[in-house]
Short mmCIF file of C-alpha atoms in Angstrom, two decimals:
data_model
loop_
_atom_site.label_atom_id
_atom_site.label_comp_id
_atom_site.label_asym_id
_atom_site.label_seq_id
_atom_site.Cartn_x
_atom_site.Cartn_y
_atom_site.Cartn_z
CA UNK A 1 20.32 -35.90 -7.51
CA UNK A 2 23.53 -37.51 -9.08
CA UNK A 3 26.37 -38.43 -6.50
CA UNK A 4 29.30 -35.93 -6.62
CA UNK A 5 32.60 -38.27 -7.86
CA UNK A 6 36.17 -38.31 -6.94
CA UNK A 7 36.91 -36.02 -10.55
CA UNK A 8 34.29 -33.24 -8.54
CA UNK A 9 36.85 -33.11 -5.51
CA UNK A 10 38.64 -30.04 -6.00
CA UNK A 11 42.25 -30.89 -7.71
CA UNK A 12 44.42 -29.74 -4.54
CA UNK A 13 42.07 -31.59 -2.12
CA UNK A 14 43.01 -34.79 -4.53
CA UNK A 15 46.44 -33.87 -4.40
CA UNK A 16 46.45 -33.90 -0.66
CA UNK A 17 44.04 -37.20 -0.56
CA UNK A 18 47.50 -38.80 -2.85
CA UNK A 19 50.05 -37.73 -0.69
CA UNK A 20 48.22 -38.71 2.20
CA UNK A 21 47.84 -42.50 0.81
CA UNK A 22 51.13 -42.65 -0.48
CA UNK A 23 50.61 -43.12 -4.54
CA UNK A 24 48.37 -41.47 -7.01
CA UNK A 25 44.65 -42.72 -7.36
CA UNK A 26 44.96 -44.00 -10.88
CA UNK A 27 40.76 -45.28 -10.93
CA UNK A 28 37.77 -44.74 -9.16
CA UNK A 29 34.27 -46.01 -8.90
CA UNK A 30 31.23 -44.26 -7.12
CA UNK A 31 29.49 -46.38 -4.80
CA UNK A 32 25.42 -45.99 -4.66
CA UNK A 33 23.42 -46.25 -1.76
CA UNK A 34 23.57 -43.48 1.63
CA UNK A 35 21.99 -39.94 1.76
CA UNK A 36 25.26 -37.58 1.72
CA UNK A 37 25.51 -34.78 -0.71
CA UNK A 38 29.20 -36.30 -0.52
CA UNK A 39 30.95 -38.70 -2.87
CA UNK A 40 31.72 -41.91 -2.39
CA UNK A 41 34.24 -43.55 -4.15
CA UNK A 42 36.24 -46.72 -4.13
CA UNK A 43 39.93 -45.81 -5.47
CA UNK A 44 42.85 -47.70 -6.99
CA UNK A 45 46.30 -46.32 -6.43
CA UNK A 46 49.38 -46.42 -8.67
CA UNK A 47 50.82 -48.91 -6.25
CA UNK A 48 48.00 -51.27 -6.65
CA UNK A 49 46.28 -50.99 -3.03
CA UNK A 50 42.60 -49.74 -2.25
CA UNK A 51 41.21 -47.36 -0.28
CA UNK A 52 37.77 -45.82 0.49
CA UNK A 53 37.81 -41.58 -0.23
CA UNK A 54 34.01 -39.64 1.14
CA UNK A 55 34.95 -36.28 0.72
CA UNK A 56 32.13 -33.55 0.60
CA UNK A 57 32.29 -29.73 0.75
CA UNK A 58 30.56 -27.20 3.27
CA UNK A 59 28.33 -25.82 1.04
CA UNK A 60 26.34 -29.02 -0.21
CA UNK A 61 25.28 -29.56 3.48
CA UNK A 62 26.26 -27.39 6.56
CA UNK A 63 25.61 -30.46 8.65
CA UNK A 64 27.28 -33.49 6.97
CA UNK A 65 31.01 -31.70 6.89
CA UNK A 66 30.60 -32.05 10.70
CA UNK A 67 29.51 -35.32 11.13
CA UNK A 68 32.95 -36.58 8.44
CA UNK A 69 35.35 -34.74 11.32
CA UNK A 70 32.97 -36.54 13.90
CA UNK A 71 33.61 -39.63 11.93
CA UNK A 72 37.26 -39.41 11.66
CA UNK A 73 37.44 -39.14 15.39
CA UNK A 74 35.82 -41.72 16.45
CA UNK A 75 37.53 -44.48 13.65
CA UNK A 76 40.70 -43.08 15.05
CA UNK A 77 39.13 -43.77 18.86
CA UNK A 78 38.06 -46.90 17.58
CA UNK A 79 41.46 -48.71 15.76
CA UNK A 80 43.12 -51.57 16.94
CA UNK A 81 40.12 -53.17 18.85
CA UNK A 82 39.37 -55.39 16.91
CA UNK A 83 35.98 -54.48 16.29
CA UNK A 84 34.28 -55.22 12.64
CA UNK A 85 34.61 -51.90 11.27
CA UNK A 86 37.12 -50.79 8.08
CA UNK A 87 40.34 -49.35 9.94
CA UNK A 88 40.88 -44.74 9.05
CA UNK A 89 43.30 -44.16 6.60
CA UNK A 90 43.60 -40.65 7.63
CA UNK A 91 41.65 -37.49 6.96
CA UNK A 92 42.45 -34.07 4.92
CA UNK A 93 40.61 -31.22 6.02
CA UNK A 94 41.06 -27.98 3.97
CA UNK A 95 38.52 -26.01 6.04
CA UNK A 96 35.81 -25.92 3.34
CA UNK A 97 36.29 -29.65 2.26
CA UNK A 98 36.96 -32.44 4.37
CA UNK A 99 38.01 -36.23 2.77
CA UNK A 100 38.04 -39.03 4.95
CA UNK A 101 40.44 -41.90 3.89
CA UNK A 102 39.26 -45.29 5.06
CA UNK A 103 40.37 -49.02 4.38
CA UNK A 104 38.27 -50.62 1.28
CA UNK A 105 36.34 -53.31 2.86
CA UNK A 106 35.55 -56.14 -0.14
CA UNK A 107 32.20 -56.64 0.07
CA UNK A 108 27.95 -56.14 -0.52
CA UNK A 109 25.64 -54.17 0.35
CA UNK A 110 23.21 -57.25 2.04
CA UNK A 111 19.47 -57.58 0.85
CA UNK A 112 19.06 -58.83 4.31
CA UNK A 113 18.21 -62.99 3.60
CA UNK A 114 17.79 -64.19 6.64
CA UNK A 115 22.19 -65.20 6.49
CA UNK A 116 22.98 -61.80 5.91
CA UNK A 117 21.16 -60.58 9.20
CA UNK A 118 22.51 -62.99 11.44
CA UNK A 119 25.43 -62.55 10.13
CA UNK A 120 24.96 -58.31 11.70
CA UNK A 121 23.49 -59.30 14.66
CA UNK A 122 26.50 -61.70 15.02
CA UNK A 123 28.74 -58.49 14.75
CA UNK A 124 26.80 -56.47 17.10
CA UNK A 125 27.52 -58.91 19.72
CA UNK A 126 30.66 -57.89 19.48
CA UNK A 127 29.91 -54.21 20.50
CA UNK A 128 28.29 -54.75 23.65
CA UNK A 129 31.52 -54.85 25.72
CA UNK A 130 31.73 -51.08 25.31
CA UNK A 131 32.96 -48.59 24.06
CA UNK A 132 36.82 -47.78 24.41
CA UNK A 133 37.75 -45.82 27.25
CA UNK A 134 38.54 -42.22 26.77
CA UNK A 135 36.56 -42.16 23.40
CA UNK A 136 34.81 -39.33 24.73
CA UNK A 137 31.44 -40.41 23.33
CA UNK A 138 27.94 -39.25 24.03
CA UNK A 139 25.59 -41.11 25.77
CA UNK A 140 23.11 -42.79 23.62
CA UNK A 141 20.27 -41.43 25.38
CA UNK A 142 21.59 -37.93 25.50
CA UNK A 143 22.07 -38.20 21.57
CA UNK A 144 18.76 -39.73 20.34
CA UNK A 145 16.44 -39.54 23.62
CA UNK A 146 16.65 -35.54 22.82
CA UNK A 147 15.78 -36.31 19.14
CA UNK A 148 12.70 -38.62 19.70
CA UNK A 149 9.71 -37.08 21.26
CA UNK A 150 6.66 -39.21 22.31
CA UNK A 151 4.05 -36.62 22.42
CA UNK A 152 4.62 -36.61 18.47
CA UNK A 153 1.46 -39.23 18.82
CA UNK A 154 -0.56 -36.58 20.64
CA UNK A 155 -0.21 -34.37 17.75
CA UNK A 156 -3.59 -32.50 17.46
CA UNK A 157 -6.68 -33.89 14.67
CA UNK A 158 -5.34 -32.52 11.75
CA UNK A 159 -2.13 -32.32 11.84
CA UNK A 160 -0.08 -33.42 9.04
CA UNK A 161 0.45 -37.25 8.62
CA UNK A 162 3.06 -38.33 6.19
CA UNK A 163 1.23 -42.05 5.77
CA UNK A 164 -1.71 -43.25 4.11
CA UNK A 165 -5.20 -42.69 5.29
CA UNK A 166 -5.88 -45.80 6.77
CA UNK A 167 -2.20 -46.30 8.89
CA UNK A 168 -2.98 -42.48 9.68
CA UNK A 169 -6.49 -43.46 11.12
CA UNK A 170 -4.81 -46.71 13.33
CA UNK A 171 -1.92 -43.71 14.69
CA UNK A 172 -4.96 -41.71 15.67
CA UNK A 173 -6.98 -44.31 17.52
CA UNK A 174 -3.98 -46.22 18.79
CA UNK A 175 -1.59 -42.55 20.27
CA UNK A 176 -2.11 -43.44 23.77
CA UNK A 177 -0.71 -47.02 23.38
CA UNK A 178 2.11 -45.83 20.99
CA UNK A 179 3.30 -42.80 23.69
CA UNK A 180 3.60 -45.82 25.71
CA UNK A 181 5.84 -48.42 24.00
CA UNK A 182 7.58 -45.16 22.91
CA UNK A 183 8.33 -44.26 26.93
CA UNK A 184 9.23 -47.91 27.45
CA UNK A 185 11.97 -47.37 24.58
CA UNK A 186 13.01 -44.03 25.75
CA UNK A 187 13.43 -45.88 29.36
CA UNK A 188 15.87 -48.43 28.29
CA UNK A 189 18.37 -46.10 26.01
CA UNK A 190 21.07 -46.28 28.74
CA UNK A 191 23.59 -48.65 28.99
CA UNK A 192 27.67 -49.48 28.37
CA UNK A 193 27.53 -50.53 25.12
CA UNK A 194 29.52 -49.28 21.89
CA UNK A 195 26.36 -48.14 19.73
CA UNK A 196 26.67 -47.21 16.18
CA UNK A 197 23.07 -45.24 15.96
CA UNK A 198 22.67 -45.67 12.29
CA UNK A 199 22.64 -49.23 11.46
CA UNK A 200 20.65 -50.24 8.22
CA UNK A 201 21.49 -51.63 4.82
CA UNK A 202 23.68 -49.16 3.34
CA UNK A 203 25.70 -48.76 6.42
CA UNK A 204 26.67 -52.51 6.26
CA UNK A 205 29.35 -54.63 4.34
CA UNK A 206 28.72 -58.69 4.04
CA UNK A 207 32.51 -59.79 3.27
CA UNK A 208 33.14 -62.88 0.84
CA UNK A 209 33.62 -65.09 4.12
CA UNK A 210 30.27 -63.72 4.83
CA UNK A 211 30.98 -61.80 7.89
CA UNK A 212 29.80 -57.90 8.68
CA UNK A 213 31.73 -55.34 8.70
CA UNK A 214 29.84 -51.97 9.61
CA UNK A 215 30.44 -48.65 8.42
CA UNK A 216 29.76 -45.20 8.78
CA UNK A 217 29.91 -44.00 12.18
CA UNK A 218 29.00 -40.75 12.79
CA UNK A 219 26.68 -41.17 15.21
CA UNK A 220 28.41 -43.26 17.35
CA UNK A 221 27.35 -43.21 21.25
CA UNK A 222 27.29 -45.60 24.74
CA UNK A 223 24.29 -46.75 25.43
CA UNK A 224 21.54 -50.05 25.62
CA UNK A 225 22.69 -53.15 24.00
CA UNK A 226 19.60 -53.67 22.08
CA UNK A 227 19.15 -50.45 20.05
CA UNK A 228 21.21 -50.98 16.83
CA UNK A 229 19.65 -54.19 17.05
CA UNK A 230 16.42 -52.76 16.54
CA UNK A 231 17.74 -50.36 14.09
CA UNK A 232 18.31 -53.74 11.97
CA UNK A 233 15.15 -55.11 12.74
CA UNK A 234 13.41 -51.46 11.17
CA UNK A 235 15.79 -51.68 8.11
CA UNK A 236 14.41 -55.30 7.63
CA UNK A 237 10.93 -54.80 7.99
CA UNK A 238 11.06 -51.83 5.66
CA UNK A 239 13.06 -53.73 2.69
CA UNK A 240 11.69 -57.49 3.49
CA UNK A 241 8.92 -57.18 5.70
CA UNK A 242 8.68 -58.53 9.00
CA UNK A 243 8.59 -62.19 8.35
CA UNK A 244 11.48 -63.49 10.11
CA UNK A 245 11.57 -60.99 12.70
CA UNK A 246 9.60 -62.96 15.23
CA UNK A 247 11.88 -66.09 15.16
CA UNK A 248 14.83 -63.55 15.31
CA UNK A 249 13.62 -61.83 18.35
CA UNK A 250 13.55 -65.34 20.52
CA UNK A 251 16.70 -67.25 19.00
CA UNK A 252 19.02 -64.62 18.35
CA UNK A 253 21.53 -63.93 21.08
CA UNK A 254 21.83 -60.29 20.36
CA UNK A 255 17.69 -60.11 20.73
CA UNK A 256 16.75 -63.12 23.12
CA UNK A 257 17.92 -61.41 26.21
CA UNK A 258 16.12 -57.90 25.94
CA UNK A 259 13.30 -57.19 28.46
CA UNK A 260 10.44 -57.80 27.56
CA UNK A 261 8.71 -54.91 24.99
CA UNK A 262 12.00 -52.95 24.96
CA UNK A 263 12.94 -54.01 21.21
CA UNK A 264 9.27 -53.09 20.43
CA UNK A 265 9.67 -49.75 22.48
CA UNK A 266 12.86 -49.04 20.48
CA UNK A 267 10.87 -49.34 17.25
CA UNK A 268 8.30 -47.32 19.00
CA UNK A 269 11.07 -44.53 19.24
CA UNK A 270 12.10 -44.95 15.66
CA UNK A 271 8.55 -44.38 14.14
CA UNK A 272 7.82 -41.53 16.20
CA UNK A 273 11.12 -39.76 14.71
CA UNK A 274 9.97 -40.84 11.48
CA UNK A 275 7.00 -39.83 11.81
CA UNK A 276 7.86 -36.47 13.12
CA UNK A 277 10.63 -35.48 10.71
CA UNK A 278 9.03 -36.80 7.13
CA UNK A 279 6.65 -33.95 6.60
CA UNK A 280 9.02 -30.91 7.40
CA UNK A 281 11.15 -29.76 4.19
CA UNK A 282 13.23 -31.18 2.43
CA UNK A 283 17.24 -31.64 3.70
CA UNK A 284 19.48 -29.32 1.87
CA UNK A 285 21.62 -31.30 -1.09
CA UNK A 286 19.88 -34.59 0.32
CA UNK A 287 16.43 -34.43 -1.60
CA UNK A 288 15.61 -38.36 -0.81
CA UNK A 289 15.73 -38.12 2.92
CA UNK A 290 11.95 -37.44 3.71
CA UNK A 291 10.47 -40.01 1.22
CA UNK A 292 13.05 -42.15 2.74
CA UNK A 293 11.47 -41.71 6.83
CA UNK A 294 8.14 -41.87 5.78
CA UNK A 295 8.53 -45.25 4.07
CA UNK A 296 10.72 -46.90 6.67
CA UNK A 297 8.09 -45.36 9.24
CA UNK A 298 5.42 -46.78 7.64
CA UNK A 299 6.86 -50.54 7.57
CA UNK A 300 7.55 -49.83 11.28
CA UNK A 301 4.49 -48.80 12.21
CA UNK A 302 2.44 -51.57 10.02
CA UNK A 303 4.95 -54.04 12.34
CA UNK A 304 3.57 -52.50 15.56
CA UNK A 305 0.04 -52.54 14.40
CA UNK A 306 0.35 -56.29 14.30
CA UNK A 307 2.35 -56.83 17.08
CA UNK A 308 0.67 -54.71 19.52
#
C-alpha cells in the first residue's frame, strides 16, 4: 500500500494545517517507515522553517484517528520537560480528519549499530523519573497487561501457529516454561516511570550529534522502568539479531539494574502478543501489520530459545 501524501490531505484541512503554522507549506517529502494508513510528511514553509504534518482520515482506520488526538494530548502533557521528544506544533481536527503538527527533528532512522542503541537506552534513562504530574496517563500494566495473555502458550494441538514448523514444535514442547517467564513479565509491569510502549526503529530519531530523540507516542503510560527497554532489545534482535544483547543487558545502565529474568519476562510478554495477534486478519488500511508480528515474534522467540 502506497503512503497517503500531504497533496491527499483534503485542501481545507491544508489550509487550516497553514494558518496554524503561520506560512504556507511551499514542499513536502513523505517519510517511509511506521504502519499508519496516515501520511507522513516533512514540510517546508514559505518562511523557511520545518515542521512535521501526520494527518490521516477516519475512514482509512477507525482506530488510528484516535490514537493522533491521544497523541496530541500527551506531547502537549509532555512540553517543556525537557525530555528527548520533538516539541507539538499544534493539532487541527476537522472531525473526520485530524493533522498533528510537530517540530521536525533532523535526523535517521538508526539501523541499530551497537552506537545507535546506546545512544536510546541513554535517552530512556531519562524517562524513568516519571511521568509529569497530572498527565492523566494509564498505567502501563492496565494498558498492555490487558493486551498480553499468557495462556496464548496453552493454546490447544492444532491451533494456528504463525512460525515455522520447527520454532512451532520448540513453542509446543517449551508452553509451560514460556507461561512462566511470561507471568514473571506480567509481574513487573508496574512502576513510576514515563513509558512510551512502542519503542522500535521507526519510532526513533538519531540526531547529527548522535543523540535520540523518540517519537510517536500514542501509547504512552506509567509503569516499570525496564519495558521500553526491552521493547529495544525485541526491535534489535529482529533487525540485527541478538549479538550484542548479552553485553547490553550487564553494562548498560538502563538494563544492569533489572531483576533478574524480568527483561527476559518482558520479551516473554512481547512474543506471546505476537504470537497471538499475527494469524487473525489483516488490520484495516494497514496490510503489513501481521507479517510484521510474526517476524519480530519469531526473532524473539529464537532469542528465548537460546537463552532459556
Amino acid at each position: 500500500m502506497t503512503r497517503p501524501t500531504w497533496e491527499d490531505v483534503p485542501e481545507g484541512v491544508r489550509i487550516a494545517v497553514e494558518d496554524t503554522l503561520g506560512a504556507r507549506v511551499v514542499s513536502w517529502a513523505s517519510q517511509p517507515g511506521g504502519f499508519s494508513p496516515g501520511t507522513a510528511d516533512r514540510v517546508v514553509l514559505a518562511d523557511g522553517r520545518r515542521a512535521f504534518v501526520k494527518a490521516v482520515a477516519a475512514a482509512a482506520n477507525p482506530d488510528t484517528i484516535g490514537l493522533h488526538r491521544r497523541e496530541a494530548r500527551i506531547l502537549e502533557t509532555l512540553d517543556g520537560r525537557g525530555l528527548p521528544i520533538a516539541r507539538r506544533l499544534g493539532v487541527v481536527d476537522r472531525g473526520d480528519w485530524v493533522a498533528l503538527l510537530i517540530e521536525d527533528v533532523a535526523g535517521y532512522a538508526p539501523t541499530w549499530a551497537r552506537g545507535e542503541t546506546v545512544a536510546v537506552l541513554d535517552a530512556l534513562l531519562r524517562l524513568r523519573d516519571g511521568a509529569p504530574d497530572g498527565a492523566g496517563l494509564p498505567r502501563l500494566a492496565d494498558d498492555v497487561g490487558l493486551r498480553i495473555d499468557a495462556g496464548v502458550w496453552q493454546a490447544p494441538s492444532g491451533a494456528p501457529s504463525p512460525y515455522e514448523p520447527g520454532l512451532t514444535s520448540w513453542v509446543a514442547t517449551h508452553r509451560d516454561r514460556l507461561a512462566e517467564v511470561t507471568q514473571v513479565g506480567l509481574a513487573g509491569l508496574d512502576g513510576t516511570a514515563l513509558v512510551h510502549g512502542d519503542l522500535r526503529a521507526d519510532n526513533v530519531l538519531i540526531r547529527p550529534d548522535g543523540t535520540a530523540c523518540l517519537i510517536d507516542w500514542p501509547w504512552a503510560t506509567v509503569g516499570s522502568r525496564w519495558f521500553d527497554a526491552a521493547c529495544l532489545l525485541a526491535d534489535v534482535i529482529y533487525r540485527r539479531g541478538g549479538t550484542d544483547i548479552e553485553d547490553l543487558l550487564g553494562s548498560h545502565a538502563a538494563l544492569r539494574d533489572a531483576p533478574d529474568g524480568l527483561i527476559a519476562g518482558f520479551l516473554a510478554c512481547l512474543a506471546a502478543y505476537f504470537t497471538a495477534n499475527a494469524p487473525r486478519p489483516a488490520v484495516p488500511g494497514i496490510p503489513g501489520l501481521r507479517a510484521f508480528q510474526r517476524d519480530l515474534g519469531a526473532a524473539v522467540l529464537g532469542w528465548l530459545r537460546e537463552r532459556l
